[in-house]
């Protein structure tokens, strides 16, 4: 009996109605508080996650590649030459899409070698698989993924990419002896065998461009970089472009080929491993496509019309028909009438709306102060002020000629343009001693 009394001491004693209601009310309050606190924590988490996502999008898509659109066209940024483990690369195709989204690109094409597989025992051959994986990885990001491949014999016409392919598995490679684990061509491949993949690309209405032309090929018998085979591809309407920059390196021979044979110009990473994030020091090479809309059809139309340009390091290479409106869309100039201690001057406020630091040389009928040879660096997303002196009468209009040293419209020709400006009244008060309008 004694033990039962001890046990009964630890058992809850019955409460009357008022006490029970009070305890129940306190429990409900605590439960409600826990629910609200949980909701508060979730709200904080979602808010921080949203802010982090917005900050990430701003730091990738908008901060590094800020480029102007041309009148009537969008400036689309693309990389049309990359590899993965499905040929001779070292990464999965999904990474190529993730890198492109990170770098703020608009379009990519993963171009596996149609004639080589590094891991045939691990990955089943399917020339459309990289495209399918990358497209799925792009999701709803807005990144366009174009189906492509690389035809890469080590004899003329050497390496070429075919993009906008419909079915890469239909491309024949009978010029090869072995395509798995090691690359072995037939000793004497026929012209027909070498031409066959290009005829299939044409049948599928693909766009073909010549990859990284230079004299480091395996076939040392030919020093010609544009052979009779290339000429035949050109005559058949198959060859339409050339890679002027590859992995960031400028190829002057390719630039000359583009000018001579009216080829669309490309800049691509040709990456096999992981691409580092773009930094302030450098960025991945990109092809600029001036298209009417962000669609595969508009991209192809622009390429066929040769409305492309090359952007690598701080250089932009294209044709004058696109480069002049490109520069003028990136830069705005206002000419302000000022008075410096009784001397009339004009201050040019030059705003660079892009992320490209333009290297320009300015010329005017008036003195460009503090800038020998008129050399000025227009810093990215900044206003540069330049003072014109010896202005005894304010002109109408003011003509400023401009040479842009890091925009090339031919292999040895920088862009030259001019601005006709109307000067506007500014501060007519005398500046304080030592003050100067040139603050760039």
Tab-separated table of C-alpha atoms in Angstrom:
chain	number	residue	atom	x	y	z
A	1	UNK	CA	0.000	0.000	0.000
A	2	UNK	CA	2.841	2.331	0.768
A	3	UNK	CA	4.258	1.929	-2.710
A	4	UNK	CA	0.897	2.724	-4.224
A	5	UNK	CA	0.773	5.957	-2.247
A	6	UNK	CA	4.186	6.945	-3.539
A	7	UNK	CA	3.137	6.284	-7.131
A	8	UNK	CA	-0.033	8.228	-6.674
A	9	UNK	CA	2.008	11.203	-5.597
A	10	UNK	CA	3.534	11.473	-9.079
A	11	UNK	CA	0.256	11.096	-10.943
A	12	UNK	CA	-1.532	14.282	-12.068
A	13	UNK	CA	-4.345	15.302	-9.807
A	14	UNK	CA	-7.727	16.069	-11.297
A	15	UNK	CA	-8.389	19.774	-11.901
A	16	UNK	CA	-11.609	21.624	-11.542
A	17	UNK	CA	-13.188	23.239	-14.654
A	18	UNK	CA	-11.673	26.714	-14.323
A	19	UNK	CA	-8.159	25.412	-13.789
A	20	UNK	CA	-8.504	23.063	-16.760
A	21	UNK	CA	-9.694	25.872	-19.019
A	22	UNK	CA	-6.803	28.082	-17.963
A	23	UNK	CA	-4.189	25.408	-18.656
A	24	UNK	CA	-5.847	24.614	-21.985
A	25	UNK	CA	-5.829	28.303	-22.946
A	26	UNK	CA	-2.119	28.589	-22.119
A	27	UNK	CA	-1.420	25.476	-24.219
A	28	UNK	CA	-3.338	26.900	-27.149
A	29	UNK	CA	-1.420	30.174	-26.879
A	30	UNK	CA	1.922	28.329	-26.833
A	31	UNK	CA	0.855	26.173	-29.820
A	32	UNK	CA	-0.289	29.223	-31.763
A	33	UNK	CA	2.963	31.030	-30.941
A	34	UNK	CA	4.980	28.065	-32.231
A	35	UNK	CA	2.997	28.060	-35.504
A	36	UNK	CA	3.470	31.787	-36.017
A	37	UNK	CA	7.163	31.542	-35.129
A	38	UNK	CA	7.598	28.701	-37.630
A	39	UNK	CA	5.849	30.739	-40.316
A	40	UNK	CA	8.054	33.717	-39.451
A	41	UNK	CA	11.219	31.631	-39.853
A	42	UNK	CA	10.002	30.287	-43.204
A	43	UNK	CA	9.189	33.806	-44.386
A	44	UNK	CA	12.682	34.983	-43.419
A	45	UNK	CA	14.220	32.018	-45.226
A	46	UNK	CA	12.210	32.661	-48.403
A	47	UNK	CA	13.022	36.368	-48.315
A	48	UNK	CA	16.746	35.769	-47.897
A	49	UNK	CA	16.674	33.126	-50.621
A	50	UNK	CA	14.872	35.518	-52.987
A	51	UNK	CA	17.329	38.312	-52.266
A	52	UNK	CA	20.233	35.915	-52.793
A	53	UNK	CA	18.763	34.758	-56.114
A	54	UNK	CA	18.200	38.325	-57.282
A	55	UNK	CA	21.720	39.317	-56.254
A	56	UNK	CA	23.147	36.308	-58.086
A	57	UNK	CA	21.203	37.113	-61.254
A	58	UNK	CA	22.340	40.721	-61.089
A	59	UNK	CA	25.983	39.756	-60.554
A	60	UNK	CA	26.028	37.350	-63.495
A	61	UNK	CA	23.516	38.236	-66.177
A	62	UNK	CA	23.629	42.012	-65.916
A	63	UNK	CA	26.929	43.161	-64.452
A	64	UNK	CA	29.526	41.681	-66.788
A	65	UNK	CA	28.038	41.572	-70.285
A	66	UNK	CA	26.158	44.831	-70.676
A	67	UNK	CA	26.077	45.425	-74.411
A	68	UNK	CA	23.891	47.683	-76.573
A	69	UNK	CA	21.231	46.561	-79.019
A	70	UNK	CA	21.347	47.776	-82.599
A	71	UNK	CA	18.370	49.645	-84.030
A	72	UNK	CA	15.898	46.939	-85.010
A	73	UNK	CA	17.996	44.087	-83.597
A	74	UNK	CA	18.800	42.374	-80.309
A	75	UNK	CA	22.450	41.731	-79.458
A	76	UNK	CA	22.489	38.047	-78.499
A	77	UNK	CA	25.562	36.558	-76.811
A	78	UNK	CA	26.494	33.006	-77.746
A	79	UNK	CA	29.114	30.277	-77.547
A	80	UNK	CA	28.815	27.764	-80.391
A	81	UNK	CA	31.816	25.500	-79.788
A	82	UNK	CA	32.099	23.379	-76.611
A	83	UNK	CA	32.679	19.737	-75.659
A	84	UNK	CA	31.726	17.307	-72.887
A	85	UNK	CA	32.371	13.690	-71.853
A	86	UNK	CA	30.196	12.595	-74.753
A	87	UNK	CA	33.181	13.201	-77.051
A	88	UNK	CA	36.598	14.385	-75.811
A	89	UNK	CA	35.610	16.700	-72.948
A	90	UNK	CA	35.700	16.162	-69.196
A	91	UNK	CA	32.385	17.573	-67.952
A	92	UNK	CA	28.712	16.660	-68.175
A	93	UNK	CA	26.579	18.579	-70.739
A	94	UNK	CA	24.391	20.110	-68.010
A	95	UNK	CA	27.414	22.079	-66.788
A	96	UNK	CA	27.667	23.852	-70.158
A	97	UNK	CA	24.154	25.210	-69.706
A	98	UNK	CA	24.827	26.196	-66.085
A	99	UNK	CA	28.021	28.037	-67.060
A	100	UNK	CA	26.190	29.909	-69.817
A	101	UNK	CA	23.408	30.966	-67.455
A	102	UNK	CA	26.006	32.098	-64.919
A	103	UNK	CA	27.785	34.189	-67.560
A	104	UNK	CA	24.592	35.735	-68.900
A	105	UNK	CA	24.694	34.161	-72.378
A	106	UNK	CA	21.617	33.965	-74.562
A	107	UNK	CA	22.439	30.874	-76.633
A	108	UNK	CA	24.892	27.957	-76.763
A	109	UNK	CA	25.602	24.902	-78.848
A	110	UNK	CA	27.417	21.882	-77.414
A	111	UNK	CA	29.329	20.534	-80.415
A	112	UNK	CA	30.635	17.033	-79.794
A	113	UNK	CA	33.102	15.467	-82.224
A	114	UNK	CA	31.064	13.301	-84.551
A	115	UNK	CA	34.145	11.165	-85.203
A	116	UNK	CA	35.533	10.545	-81.709
A	117	UNK	CA	34.400	9.098	-78.361
A	118	UNK	CA	36.643	9.092	-75.310
A	119	UNK	CA	34.425	6.907	-73.093
A	120	UNK	CA	32.630	4.422	-75.397
A	121	UNK	CA	32.367	1.769	-72.653
A	122	UNK	CA	30.716	4.153	-70.214
A	123	UNK	CA	28.476	6.307	-72.396
A	124	UNK	CA	26.280	5.081	-75.217
A	125	UNK	CA	26.915	6.931	-78.465
A	126	UNK	CA	24.149	9.393	-79.316
A	127	UNK	CA	25.022	12.587	-81.185
A	128	UNK	CA	21.840	14.314	-79.991
A	129	UNK	CA	22.302	13.485	-76.294
A	130	UNK	CA	24.421	16.514	-75.310
A	131	UNK	CA	21.858	18.832	-76.854
A	132	UNK	CA	19.013	17.127	-75.018
A	133	UNK	CA	20.787	17.205	-71.643
A	134	UNK	CA	21.894	20.837	-71.985
A	135	UNK	CA	18.431	21.934	-73.142
A	136	UNK	CA	16.841	20.245	-70.140
A	137	UNK	CA	19.392	21.848	-67.813
A	138	UNK	CA	18.594	25.270	-69.288
A	139	UNK	CA	15.029	24.825	-68.048
A	140	UNK	CA	13.086	28.080	-67.856
A	141	UNK	CA	16.211	30.271	-67.659
A	142	UNK	CA	15.696	31.689	-71.152
A	143	UNK	CA	18.938	30.171	-72.443
A	144	UNK	CA	18.561	28.842	-75.998
A	145	UNK	CA	20.342	25.565	-76.768
A	146	UNK	CA	21.069	24.752	-80.427
A	147	UNK	CA	21.828	21.224	-81.625
A	148	UNK	CA	25.325	21.034	-83.120
A	149	UNK	CA	28.387	18.870	-83.719
A	150	UNK	CA	31.994	19.079	-84.897
A	151	UNK	CA	33.259	17.348	-88.039
A	152	UNK	CA	36.980	17.000	-87.398
A	153	UNK	CA	39.148	15.217	-89.982
A	154	UNK	CA	42.864	15.986	-89.775
A	155	UNK	CA	43.077	16.670	-93.484
A	156	UNK	CA	41.260	19.359	-95.492
A	157	UNK	CA	38.755	20.765	-94.769
A	158	UNK	CA	39.976	20.210	-91.189
A	159	UNK	CA	37.667	20.982	-88.266
A	160	UNK	CA	34.255	22.533	-88.906
A	161	UNK	CA	31.163	22.949	-86.767
A	162	UNK	CA	27.635	22.307	-87.982
A	163	UNK	CA	24.917	23.921	-85.872
A	164	UNK	CA	21.112	23.864	-86.171
A	165	UNK	CA	21.356	20.135	-86.839
A	166	UNK	CA	18.165	18.051	-86.796
A	167	UNK	CA	19.710	14.613	-86.144
A	168	UNK	CA	23.441	14.243	-85.560
A	169	UNK	CA	23.209	10.454	-85.654
A	170	UNK	CA	22.680	10.556	-89.421
A	171	UNK	CA	26.107	12.106	-90.108
A	172	UNK	CA	28.436	9.521	-91.742
A	173	UNK	CA	32.138	9.303	-90.795
A	174	UNK	CA	33.404	6.629	-93.190
A	175	UNK	CA	36.751	8.440	-93.476
A	176	UNK	CA	37.562	7.081	-89.998
A	177	UNK	CA	39.240	3.773	-89.146
A	178	UNK	CA	38.580	4.060	-85.406
A	179	UNK	CA	36.462	6.585	-83.490
A	180	UNK	CA	36.550	5.132	-79.964
A	181	UNK	CA	39.248	5.847	-77.326
A	182	UNK	CA	41.766	6.815	-80.023
A	183	UNK	CA	41.360	8.864	-83.203
A	184	UNK	CA	42.485	6.967	-86.309
A	185	UNK	CA	41.651	8.028	-89.843
A	186	UNK	CA	41.880	5.803	-92.875
A	187	UNK	CA	45.237	6.010	-94.620
A	188	UNK	CA	43.694	7.349	-97.815
A	189	UNK	CA	40.158	8.609	-97.215
A	190	UNK	CA	38.349	9.478	-100.419
A	191	UNK	CA	37.025	12.915	-101.249
A	192	UNK	CA	33.502	11.489	-101.207
A	193	UNK	CA	33.984	10.086	-97.693
A	194	UNK	CA	35.247	13.455	-96.440
A	195	UNK	CA	32.464	15.348	-98.192
A	196	UNK	CA	29.653	13.055	-96.973
A	197	UNK	CA	29.157	14.593	-93.487
A	198	UNK	CA	28.967	18.088	-94.982
A	199	UNK	CA	26.380	17.008	-97.537
A	200	UNK	CA	24.319	15.553	-94.687
A	201	UNK	CA	24.667	18.842	-92.773
A	202	UNK	CA	23.414	20.693	-95.851
A	203	UNK	CA	20.521	18.234	-96.190
A	204	UNK	CA	19.524	19.118	-92.626
A	205	UNK	CA	19.834	22.855	-93.383
A	206	UNK	CA	22.635	23.283	-90.842
A	207	UNK	CA	24.958	26.273	-90.598
A	208	UNK	CA	28.622	25.268	-91.081
A	209	UNK	CA	31.635	27.314	-90.005
A	210	UNK	CA	35.392	26.681	-90.194
A	211	UNK	CA	37.007	26.196	-86.775
A	212	UNK	CA	40.243	27.860	-85.600
A	213	UNK	CA	42.219	28.000	-88.880
A	214	UNK	CA	45.966	28.065	-88.312
A	215	UNK	CA	49.064	26.204	-89.421
A	216	UNK	CA	49.352	23.574	-86.715
A	217	UNK	CA	47.550	20.778	-88.440
A	218	UNK	CA	48.548	17.144	-88.635
A	219	UNK	CA	48.578	17.237	-92.436
A	220	UNK	CA	51.877	18.990	-93.138
A	221	UNK	CA	51.596	18.516	-96.893
A	222	UNK	CA	49.257	21.480	-97.259
A	223	UNK	CA	50.161	24.983	-96.150
A	224	UNK	CA	46.934	26.338	-97.591
A	225	UNK	CA	44.445	27.305	-94.922
A	226	UNK	CA	41.678	27.793	-97.469
A	227	UNK	CA	41.995	24.796	-99.747
A	228	UNK	CA	40.108	23.692	-102.834
A	229	UNK	CA	37.952	21.624	-100.465
A	230	UNK	CA	36.916	24.803	-98.611
A	231	UNK	CA	36.241	26.460	-101.949
A	232	UNK	CA	33.964	23.579	-102.958
A	233	UNK	CA	32.089	23.850	-99.641
A	234	UNK	CA	31.739	27.580	-100.279
A	235	UNK	CA	30.510	27.034	-103.838
A	236	UNK	CA	27.948	24.472	-102.641
A	237	UNK	CA	26.571	26.974	-100.118
A	238	UNK	CA	27.687	24.843	-97.171
A	239	UNK	CA	30.520	26.874	-95.633
A	240	UNK	CA	29.157	30.139	-94.239
A	241	UNK	CA	31.337	31.165	-91.294
A	242	UNK	CA	34.758	31.088	-89.663
A	243	UNK	CA	36.012	31.157	-86.076
A	244	UNK	CA	38.002	34.386	-85.671
A	245	UNK	CA	38.625	33.939	-81.938
A	246	UNK	CA	39.008	30.601	-80.162
A	247	UNK	CA	39.602	30.334	-76.401
A	248	UNK	CA	40.213	34.073	-76.363
A	249	UNK	CA	42.965	34.094	-78.999
A	250	UNK	CA	42.585	36.311	-82.064
A	251	UNK	CA	43.253	34.628	-85.418
A	252	UNK	CA	44.185	37.242	-88.021
A	253	UNK	CA	44.182	34.635	-90.812
A	254	UNK	CA	40.589	33.731	-89.970
A	255	UNK	CA	39.683	37.422	-89.942
A	256	UNK	CA	41.159	37.819	-93.419
A	257	UNK	CA	39.237	34.758	-94.620
A	258	UNK	CA	36.007	36.252	-93.272
A	259	UNK	CA	36.643	39.488	-95.165
A	260	UNK	CA	37.732	37.813	-98.403
A	261	UNK	CA	34.985	35.177	-98.621
A	262	UNK	CA	32.166	37.037	-96.828
A	263	UNK	CA	31.943	34.605	-93.918
A	264	UNK	CA	30.098	35.150	-90.659
A	265	UNK	CA	32.546	35.667	-87.771
A	266	UNK	CA	32.504	33.606	-84.584
A	267	UNK	CA	34.238	33.696	-81.197
A	268	UNK	CA	33.896	30.555	-79.081
A	269	UNK	CA	35.454	28.970	-76.017
A	270	UNK	CA	36.108	25.496	-77.517
A	271	UNK	CA	36.161	24.448	-73.867
A	272	UNK	CA	36.739	20.826	-72.839
A	273	UNK	CA	36.971	21.348	-69.082
A	274	UNK	CA	35.116	23.646	-66.707
A	275	UNK	CA	34.941	27.322	-67.641
A	276	UNK	CA	35.971	29.719	-64.868
A	277	UNK	CA	33.546	32.459	-63.956
A	278	UNK	CA	33.967	35.700	-65.869
A	279	UNK	CA	35.935	38.298	-63.962
A	280	UNK	CA	36.854	41.935	-64.346
A	281	UNK	CA	40.176	40.870	-65.860
A	282	UNK	CA	38.813	38.655	-68.618
A	283	UNK	CA	35.735	36.895	-69.910
A	284	UNK	CA	34.912	33.945	-72.085
A	285	UNK	CA	34.985	34.721	-75.831
A	286	UNK	CA	31.484	35.191	-77.191
A	287	UNK	CA	29.851	35.510	-80.581
A	288	UNK	CA	27.522	38.480	-80.898
A	289	UNK	CA	24.533	37.794	-83.127
A	290	UNK	CA	22.374	40.753	-84.156
A	291	UNK	CA	18.991	39.082	-84.511
A	292	UNK	CA	15.449	40.348	-84.883
A	293	UNK	CA	14.302	38.232	-81.948
A	294	UNK	CA	15.580	35.657	-79.491
A	295	UNK	CA	14.550	32.568	-81.443
A	296	UNK	CA	16.493	29.853	-83.298
A	297	UNK	CA	14.999	30.996	-86.614
A	298	UNK	CA	16.068	34.610	-86.038
A	299	UNK	CA	19.554	33.478	-85.021
A	300	UNK	CA	19.981	31.457	-88.198
A	301	UNK	CA	18.665	34.328	-90.332
A	302	UNK	CA	21.191	36.706	-88.752
A	303	UNK	CA	24.068	34.271	-89.308
A	304	UNK	CA	23.090	33.732	-92.924
A	305	UNK	CA	22.993	37.524	-93.347
A	306	UNK	CA	26.488	37.718	-91.726
A	307	UNK	CA	25.227	39.909	-88.867
A	308	UNK	CA	27.668	38.588	-86.294
A	309	UNK	CA	30.641	39.971	-84.400
A	310	UNK	CA	33.459	38.708	-82.224
A	311	UNK	CA	33.930	39.811	-78.600
A	312	UNK	CA	37.050	38.671	-76.741
A	313	UNK	CA	39.101	40.419	-74.063
A	314	UNK	CA	38.328	44.117	-74.686
A	315	UNK	CA	38.087	43.767	-78.475
A	316	UNK	CA	35.029	43.707	-80.703
A	317	UNK	CA	35.467	42.613	-84.324
A	318	UNK	CA	32.771	42.922	-86.935
A	319	UNK	CA	31.743	44.684	-90.102
A	320	UNK	CA	31.331	48.455	-90.238
A	321	UNK	CA	27.629	48.063	-91.019
A	322	UNK	CA	27.120	46.649	-87.509
A	323	UNK	CA	30.040	48.109	-85.593
A	324	UNK	CA	29.223	51.788	-86.151
A	325	UNK	CA	25.642	51.532	-84.838
A	326	UNK	CA	26.915	49.233	-82.073
A	327	UNK	CA	29.380	51.865	-80.829
A	328	UNK	CA	26.931	54.728	-81.191
A	329	UNK	CA	24.336	52.765	-79.239
A	330	UNK	CA	26.908	52.163	-76.490
A	331	UNK	CA	28.147	55.761	-76.212
A	332	UNK	CA	26.263	59.039	-75.841
A	333	UNK	CA	27.918	62.481	-75.947
A	334	UNK	CA	26.661	65.878	-74.824
A	335	UNK	CA	28.595	69.081	-75.512
A	336	UNK	CA	28.197	71.737	-72.822
A	337	UNK	CA	29.210	75.397	-73.117
A	338	UNK	CA	31.220	76.461	-70.074
A	339	UNK	CA	33.214	79.481	-68.947
A	340	UNK	CA	36.611	78.969	-67.350
A	341	UNK	CA	37.827	82.200	-65.728
A	342	UNK	CA	36.496	84.216	-68.606
A	343	UNK	CA	37.533	81.731	-71.301
A	344	UNK	CA	34.775	79.952	-73.245
A	345	UNK	CA	35.288	76.181	-73.369
A	346	UNK	CA	33.262	73.146	-74.328
A	347	UNK	CA	33.034	70.136	-72.025
A	348	UNK	CA	32.230	66.815	-73.668
A	349	UNK	CA	30.346	64.476	-71.342
A	350	UNK	CA	30.921	61.044	-72.887
A	351	UNK	CA	28.813	58.325	-71.287
A	352	UNK	CA	29.758	54.694	-71.903
A	353	UNK	CA	26.633	52.625	-71.252
A	354	UNK	CA	28.370	49.286	-71.884
A	355	UNK	CA	30.848	47.123	-69.970
A	356	UNK	CA	33.475	47.485	-72.722
A	357	UNK	CA	36.312	49.952	-72.024
A	358	UNK	CA	36.571	51.695	-75.381
A	359	UNK	CA	39.983	53.033	-76.436
A	360	UNK	CA	39.259	56.041	-78.626
A	361	UNK	CA	41.119	58.852	-80.366
A	362	UNK	CA	39.136	62.066	-80.711
A	363	UNK	CA	39.689	64.887	-83.195
A	364	UNK	CA	38.124	68.320	-83.254
A	365	UNK	CA	38.755	71.798	-84.662
A	366	UNK	CA	39.426	72.808	-81.054
A	367	UNK	CA	42.156	71.797	-78.629
A	368	UNK	CA	41.637	68.506	-76.772
A	369	UNK	CA	43.253	69.322	-73.473
A	370	UNK	CA	45.322	66.768	-71.488
A	371	UNK	CA	44.924	64.031	-74.141
A	372	UNK	CA	47.933	63.683	-76.499
A	373	UNK	CA	46.760	62.515	-79.924
A	374	UNK	CA	43.228	62.723	-78.542
A	375	UNK	CA	43.628	59.336	-76.843
A	376	UNK	CA	40.901	58.703	-74.275
A	377	UNK	CA	39.758	55.600	-72.403
A	378	UNK	CA	35.981	55.472	-72.002
A	379	UNK	CA	35.595	53.505	-68.804
A	380	UNK	CA	32.740	50.987	-68.559
A	381	UNK	CA	29.411	52.343	-67.331
A	382	UNK	CA	30.925	55.739	-66.543
A	383	UNK	CA	30.986	59.318	-67.751
A	384	UNK	CA	34.277	60.670	-69.070
A	385	UNK	CA	34.706	64.449	-69.342
A	386	UNK	CA	36.934	65.946	-72.024
A	387	UNK	CA	37.644	69.689	-72.332
A	388	UNK	CA	37.878	71.486	-75.670
A	389	UNK	CA	39.803	74.738	-75.397
A	390	UNK	CA	40.450	77.783	-77.619
A	391	UNK	CA	36.740	78.136	-78.285
A	392	UNK	CA	36.183	81.794	-79.219
A	393	UNK	CA	32.792	81.128	-80.709
A	394	UNK	CA	30.491	78.246	-79.853
A	395	UNK	CA	30.022	76.206	-83.031
A	396	UNK	CA	26.747	74.871	-84.360
A	397	UNK	CA	27.064	72.021	-84.921
A	398	UNK	CA	30.243	70.706	-83.268
A	399	UNK	CA	31.949	67.933	-85.258
A	400	UNK	CA	33.939	65.363	-83.249
A	401	UNK	CA	35.701	62.622	-85.201
A	402	UNK	CA	36.386	59.355	-83.393
A	403	UNK	CA	38.629	56.348	-84.021
A	404	UNK	CA	37.873	53.321	-81.824
A	405	UNK	CA	41.081	51.323	-81.548
A	406	UNK	CA	39.517	48.220	-79.954
A	407	UNK	CA	36.709	47.853	-82.493
A	408	UNK	CA	38.062	46.356	-85.725
A	409	UNK	CA	36.106	46.490	-88.982
A	410	UNK	CA	38.914	44.830	-90.974
A	411	UNK	CA	42.119	42.977	-89.977
A	412	UNK	CA	44.134	46.198	-89.716
A	413	UNK	CA	41.390	48.802	-89.621
A	414	UNK	CA	39.785	50.274	-86.503
A	415	UNK	CA	36.313	51.742	-86.574
A	416	UNK	CA	36.156	55.392	-87.609
A	417	UNK	CA	33.061	57.456	-87.074
A	418	UNK	CA	31.995	60.972	-86.152
A	419	UNK	CA	29.499	62.788	-83.960
A	420	UNK	CA	27.667	65.974	-84.978
A	421	UNK	CA	26.753	67.667	-81.714
A	422	UNK	CA	24.680	70.664	-80.760
A	423	UNK	CA	26.303	72.536	-77.884
A	424	UNK	CA	24.005	73.356	-74.982
A	425	UNK	CA	24.425	76.183	-72.441
A	426	UNK	CA	25.942	75.172	-69.140
A	427	UNK	CA	27.347	77.005	-66.165
A	428	UNK	CA	28.490	80.426	-67.404
A	429	UNK	CA	29.948	81.396	-64.007
A	430	UNK	CA	33.699	81.708	-63.688
A	431	UNK	CA	35.230	78.605	-62.153
A	432	UNK	CA	37.151	78.951	-58.938
A	433	UNK	CA	40.963	79.044	-59.187
A	434	UNK	CA	42.478	75.656	-59.945
A	435	UNK	CA	39.163	74.100	-60.968
A	436	UNK	CA	39.232	72.249	-64.269
A	437	UNK	CA	36.364	70.742	-66.193
A	438	UNK	CA	38.422	67.738	-67.304
A	439	UNK	CA	37.923	65.179	-64.542
A	440	UNK	CA	38.217	61.892	-66.369
